[in-house]
Coordinates of C-alpha atoms in Angstrom, one line a residue:
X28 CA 14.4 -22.3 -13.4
X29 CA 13.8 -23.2 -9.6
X30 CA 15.8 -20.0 -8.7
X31 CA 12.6 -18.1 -9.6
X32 CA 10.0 -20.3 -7.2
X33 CA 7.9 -17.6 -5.0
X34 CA 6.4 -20.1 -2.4
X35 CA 3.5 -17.7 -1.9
X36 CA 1.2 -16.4 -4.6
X37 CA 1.9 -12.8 -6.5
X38 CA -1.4 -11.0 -5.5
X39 CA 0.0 -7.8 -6.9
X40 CA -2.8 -5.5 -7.5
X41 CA -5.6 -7.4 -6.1
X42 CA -7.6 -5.7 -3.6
X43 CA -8.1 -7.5 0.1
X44 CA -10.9 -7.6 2.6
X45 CA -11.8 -9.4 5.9
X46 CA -15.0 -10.6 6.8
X47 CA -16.5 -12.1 10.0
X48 CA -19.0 -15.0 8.4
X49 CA -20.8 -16.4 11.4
X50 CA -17.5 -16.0 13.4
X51 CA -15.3 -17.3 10.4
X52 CA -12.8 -15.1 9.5
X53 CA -13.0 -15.0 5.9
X54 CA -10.5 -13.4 3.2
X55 CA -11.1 -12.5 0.2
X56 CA -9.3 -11.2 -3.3
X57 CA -10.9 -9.0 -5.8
X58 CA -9.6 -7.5 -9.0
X59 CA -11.0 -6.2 -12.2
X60 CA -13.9 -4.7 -13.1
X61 CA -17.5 -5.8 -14.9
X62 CA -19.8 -8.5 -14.2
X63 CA -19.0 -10.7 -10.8
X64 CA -17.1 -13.8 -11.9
X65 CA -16.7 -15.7 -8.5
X66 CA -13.6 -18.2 -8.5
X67 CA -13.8 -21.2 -5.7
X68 CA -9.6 -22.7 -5.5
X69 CA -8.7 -26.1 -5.2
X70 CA -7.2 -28.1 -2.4
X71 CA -3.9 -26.4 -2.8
X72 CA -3.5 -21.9 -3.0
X73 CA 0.1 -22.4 -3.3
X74 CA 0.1 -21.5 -7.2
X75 CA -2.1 -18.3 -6.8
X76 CA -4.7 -16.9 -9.6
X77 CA -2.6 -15.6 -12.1
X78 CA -5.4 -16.7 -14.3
X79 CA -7.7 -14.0 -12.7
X80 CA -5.4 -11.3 -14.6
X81 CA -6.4 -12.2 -17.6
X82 CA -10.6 -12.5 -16.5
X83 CA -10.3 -8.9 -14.9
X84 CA -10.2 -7.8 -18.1
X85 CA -13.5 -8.1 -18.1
X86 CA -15.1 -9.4 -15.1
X87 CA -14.8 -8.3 -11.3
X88 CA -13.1 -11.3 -9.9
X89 CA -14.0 -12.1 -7.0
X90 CA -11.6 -15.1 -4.9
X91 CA -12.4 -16.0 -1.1
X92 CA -10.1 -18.4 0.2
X93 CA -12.5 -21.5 1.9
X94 CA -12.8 -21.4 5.9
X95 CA -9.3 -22.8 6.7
X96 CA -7.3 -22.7 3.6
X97 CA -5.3 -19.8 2.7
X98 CA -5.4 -16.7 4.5
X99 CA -8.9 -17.4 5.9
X100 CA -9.2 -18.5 9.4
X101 CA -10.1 -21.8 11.0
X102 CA -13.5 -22.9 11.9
X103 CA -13.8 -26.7 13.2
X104 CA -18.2 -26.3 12.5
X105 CA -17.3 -26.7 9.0
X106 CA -16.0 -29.8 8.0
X107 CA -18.4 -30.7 5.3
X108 CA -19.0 -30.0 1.7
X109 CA -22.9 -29.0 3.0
X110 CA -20.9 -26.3 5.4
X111 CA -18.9 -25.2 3.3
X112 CA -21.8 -24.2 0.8
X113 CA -23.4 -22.8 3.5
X114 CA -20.9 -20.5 4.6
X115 CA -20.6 -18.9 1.2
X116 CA -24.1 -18.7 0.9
X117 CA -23.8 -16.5 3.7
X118 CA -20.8 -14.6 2.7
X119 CA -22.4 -13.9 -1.1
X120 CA -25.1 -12.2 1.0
X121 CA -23.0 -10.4 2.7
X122 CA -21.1 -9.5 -0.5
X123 CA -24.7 -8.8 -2.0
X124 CA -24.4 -11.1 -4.7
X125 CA -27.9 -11.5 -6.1
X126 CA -26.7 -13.1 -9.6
X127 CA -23.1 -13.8 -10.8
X128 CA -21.3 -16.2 -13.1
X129 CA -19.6 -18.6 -10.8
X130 CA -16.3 -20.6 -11.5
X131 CA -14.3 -23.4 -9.6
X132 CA -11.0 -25.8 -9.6
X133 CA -10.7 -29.0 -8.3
X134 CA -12.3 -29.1 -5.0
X135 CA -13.4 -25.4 -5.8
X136 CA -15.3 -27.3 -8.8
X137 CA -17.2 -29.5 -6.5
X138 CA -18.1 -26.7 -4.0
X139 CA -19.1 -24.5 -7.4
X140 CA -21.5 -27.5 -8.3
X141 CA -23.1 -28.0 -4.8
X142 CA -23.6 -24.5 -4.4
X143 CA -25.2 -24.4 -7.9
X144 CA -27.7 -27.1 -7.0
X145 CA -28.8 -25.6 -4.5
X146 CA -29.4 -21.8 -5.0
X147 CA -29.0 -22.2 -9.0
X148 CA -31.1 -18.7 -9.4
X149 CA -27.8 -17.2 -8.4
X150 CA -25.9 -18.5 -10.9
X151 CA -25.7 -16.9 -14.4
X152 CA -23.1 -19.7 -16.0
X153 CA -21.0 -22.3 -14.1
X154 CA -17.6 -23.5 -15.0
X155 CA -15.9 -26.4 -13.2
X156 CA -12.6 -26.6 -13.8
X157 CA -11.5 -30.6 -13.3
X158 CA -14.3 -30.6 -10.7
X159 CA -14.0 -33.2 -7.6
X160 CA -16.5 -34.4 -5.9
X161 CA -18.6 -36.8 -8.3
X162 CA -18.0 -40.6 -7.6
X163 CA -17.2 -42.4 -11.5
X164 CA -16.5 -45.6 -10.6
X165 CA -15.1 -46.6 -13.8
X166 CA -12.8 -43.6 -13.5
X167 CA -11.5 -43.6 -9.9
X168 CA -9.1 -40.2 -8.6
X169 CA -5.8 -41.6 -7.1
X170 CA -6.4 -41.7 -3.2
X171 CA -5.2 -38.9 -1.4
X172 CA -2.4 -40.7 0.3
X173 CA -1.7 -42.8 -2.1
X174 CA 0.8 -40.8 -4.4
X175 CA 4.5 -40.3 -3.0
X176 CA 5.1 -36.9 -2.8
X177 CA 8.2 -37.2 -5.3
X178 CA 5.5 -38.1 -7.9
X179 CA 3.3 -35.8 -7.1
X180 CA 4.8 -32.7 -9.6
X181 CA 4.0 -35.2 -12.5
X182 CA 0.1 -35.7 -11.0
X183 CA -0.2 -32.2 -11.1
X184 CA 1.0 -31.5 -14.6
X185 CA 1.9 -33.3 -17.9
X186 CA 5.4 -31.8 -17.6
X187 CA 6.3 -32.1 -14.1
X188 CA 8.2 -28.9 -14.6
X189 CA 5.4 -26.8 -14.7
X190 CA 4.7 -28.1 -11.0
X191 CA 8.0 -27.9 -9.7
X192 CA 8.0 -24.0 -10.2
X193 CA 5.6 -23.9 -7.6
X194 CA 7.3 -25.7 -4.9
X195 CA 10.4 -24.0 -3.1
X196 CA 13.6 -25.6 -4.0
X197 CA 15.0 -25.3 -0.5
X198 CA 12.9 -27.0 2.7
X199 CA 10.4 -24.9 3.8
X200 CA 8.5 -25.5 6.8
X201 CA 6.4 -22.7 6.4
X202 CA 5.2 -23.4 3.1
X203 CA 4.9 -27.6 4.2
X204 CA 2.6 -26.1 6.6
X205 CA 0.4 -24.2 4.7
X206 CA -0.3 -27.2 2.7
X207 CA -0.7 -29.8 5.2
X208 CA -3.2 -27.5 6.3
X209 CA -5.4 -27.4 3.4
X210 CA -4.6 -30.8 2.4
X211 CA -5.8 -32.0 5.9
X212 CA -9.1 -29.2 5.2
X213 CA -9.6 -31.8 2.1
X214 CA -9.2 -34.9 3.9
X215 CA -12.2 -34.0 6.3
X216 CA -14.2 -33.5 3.5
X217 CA -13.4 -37.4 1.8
X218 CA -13.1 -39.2 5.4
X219 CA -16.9 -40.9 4.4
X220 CA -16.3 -41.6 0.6
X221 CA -12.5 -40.8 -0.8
X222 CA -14.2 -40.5 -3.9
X223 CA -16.6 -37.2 -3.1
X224 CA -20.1 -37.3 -2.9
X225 CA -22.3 -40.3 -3.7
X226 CA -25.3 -38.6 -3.7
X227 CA -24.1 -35.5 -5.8
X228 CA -24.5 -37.7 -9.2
X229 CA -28.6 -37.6 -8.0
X230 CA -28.7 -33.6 -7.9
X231 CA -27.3 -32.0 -11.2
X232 CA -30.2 -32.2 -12.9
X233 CA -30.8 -28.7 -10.9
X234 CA -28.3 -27.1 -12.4
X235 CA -29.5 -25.8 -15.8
X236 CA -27.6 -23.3 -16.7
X237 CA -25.2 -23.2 -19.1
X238 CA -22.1 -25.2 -17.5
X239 CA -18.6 -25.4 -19.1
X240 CA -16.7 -28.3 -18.0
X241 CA -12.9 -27.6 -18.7
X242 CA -10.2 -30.4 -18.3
X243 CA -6.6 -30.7 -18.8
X244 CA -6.4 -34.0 -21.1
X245 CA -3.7 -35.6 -19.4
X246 CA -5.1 -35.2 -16.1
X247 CA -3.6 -38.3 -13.7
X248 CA -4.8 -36.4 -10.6
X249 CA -8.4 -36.0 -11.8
X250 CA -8.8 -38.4 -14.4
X251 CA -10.2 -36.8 -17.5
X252 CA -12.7 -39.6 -18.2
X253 CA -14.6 -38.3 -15.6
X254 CA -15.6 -35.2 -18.0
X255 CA -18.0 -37.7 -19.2
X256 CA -19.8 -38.5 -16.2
X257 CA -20.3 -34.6 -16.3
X258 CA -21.7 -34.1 -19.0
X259 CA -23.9 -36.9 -18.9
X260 CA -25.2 -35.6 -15.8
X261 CA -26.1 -31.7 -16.7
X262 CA -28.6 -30.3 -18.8
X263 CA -27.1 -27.5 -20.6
X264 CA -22.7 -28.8 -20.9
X265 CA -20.0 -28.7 -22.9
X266 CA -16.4 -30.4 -22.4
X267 CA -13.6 -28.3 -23.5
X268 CA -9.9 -30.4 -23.0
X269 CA -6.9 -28.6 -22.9
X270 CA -4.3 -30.9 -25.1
X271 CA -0.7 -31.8 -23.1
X272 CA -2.0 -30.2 -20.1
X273 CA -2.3 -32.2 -16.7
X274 CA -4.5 -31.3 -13.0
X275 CA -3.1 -27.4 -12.7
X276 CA -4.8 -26.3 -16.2
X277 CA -3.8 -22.8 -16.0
X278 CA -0.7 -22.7 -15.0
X279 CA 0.0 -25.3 -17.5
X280 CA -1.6 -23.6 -20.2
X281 CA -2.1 -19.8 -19.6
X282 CA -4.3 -19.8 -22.3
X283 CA -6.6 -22.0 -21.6
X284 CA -8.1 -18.8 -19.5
X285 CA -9.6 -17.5 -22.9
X286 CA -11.7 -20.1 -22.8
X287 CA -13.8 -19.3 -19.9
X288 CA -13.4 -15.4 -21.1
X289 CA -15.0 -16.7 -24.5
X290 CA -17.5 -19.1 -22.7
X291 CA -18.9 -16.4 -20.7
X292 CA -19.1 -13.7 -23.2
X293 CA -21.2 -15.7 -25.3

């Protein structure tokens, strides 16, 4: 099954473009066609959007990679979650994005939910996808550091298989590098509170549109408990879990991409 691993994602029949966002270089992926549906990755690019496929169907899909993960470039003035949301809040201008529906993984959850709190006009329907970034103290993520990278397939995913496919099966410096990169982009992010941001908790009363928070039910990585805390904390939620599914929810579970399709058709 390894034989098959491609260490870089399959953007077959995505369309690429380069912008300079206050001297970031900034790349971004489009495919489809319809309504703007803007997707915010996680920590990790390595497993691609294959996801996006199915959402083109109806939506234009529209995927930046963050200032210094993935193909974008490196910017050392943004080493915050507030800069980070700044930066796309320049780059959606520049896109002339005056509404969209706006959807995030992991870290891309907690940038999606920042950026909705502050310029929520913007945002037609939210989805966070196992969303970082909130600070649950009776539901604590695994420090970054803290998980040996042998055990790190069966974090990811309830069958550690699903994971594996992702990683090369030979050493690969190049692909080792791309990650350390955008794990170290994370790590700047959490070097005040490991846990995200104590404050955001405070803010998501502002976000009041319709929010679907999506979790893979066997999450060890972003423990799923945590979905609670959520929904507790916006004013229009609900809390889909994706059964036998761990962290990466869609390449676990392909079809657990309907349900955004279905949650933002209604």
């Amino acid at each position: 099954m390894l034989d098959t691993v491609k260490p870089s994602p399959d953007l077959t029949g995505f369309t690429r473009a380069e912008y300079d966002i206050n001297g970031v270089r900034t790349v971004v992926h489009t495919i489809g066609r319809g309504p703007a549906l803007v997707f915010l990755h996680g920590t990790g690019t390595f497993t691609g959007f294959e996801m996006a496929r199915d959402w083109a169907k109806r939506h234009t899909v529209i995927i930046p990679y963050h200032a210094g993960f993935g193909e974008s470039g490196d910017a050392d003035a943004i080493d915050t979650i507030e800069d980070h949301v700044l930066h796309y809040m320049d780059l959606f201008d520049k896109l002339a994005l005056a509404q969209f529906d706006l959807a995030g993984f992991s870290l891309g959850g907690w940038l999606a939910a920042e950026f909705a709190i502050r310029q929520p006009q913007r945002v037609r329907k939210l989805v966070l996808v196992a969303p970082a970034g909130l600070v649950v103290p009776s539901a604590p993520a695994p420090g970054l550091f803290e998980i040996a990278p042998q055990e790190l397939p069966a974090y990811l995913a309830h069958d550690p298989v699903a994971a594996l496919r992702y990683f090369p099966k030979a050493p690969d410096p190049g692909f080792d590098a791309r990650l350390g990169r955008e794990v170290t982009g994370f790590a700047k992010l959490i070097r005040s509170e490991p846990q995200g941001n104590p404050k955001l908790a405070n803010w998501l009363h502002r976000i009041a549109m319709p929010t679907l928070v999506l979790w893979g039910a066997a999450d060890r990585l972003r423990p799923t408990a945590q979905a609670d805390a959520w929904r507790a904390g916006l004013r229009d939620a609900r809390v889909t879990l994706v059964p036998a599914t761990g962290h990466l929810v869609f390449e676990e579970t392909p079809a657990a991409a309907q349900h955004v399709i279905d949650f933002l058709a209604d």
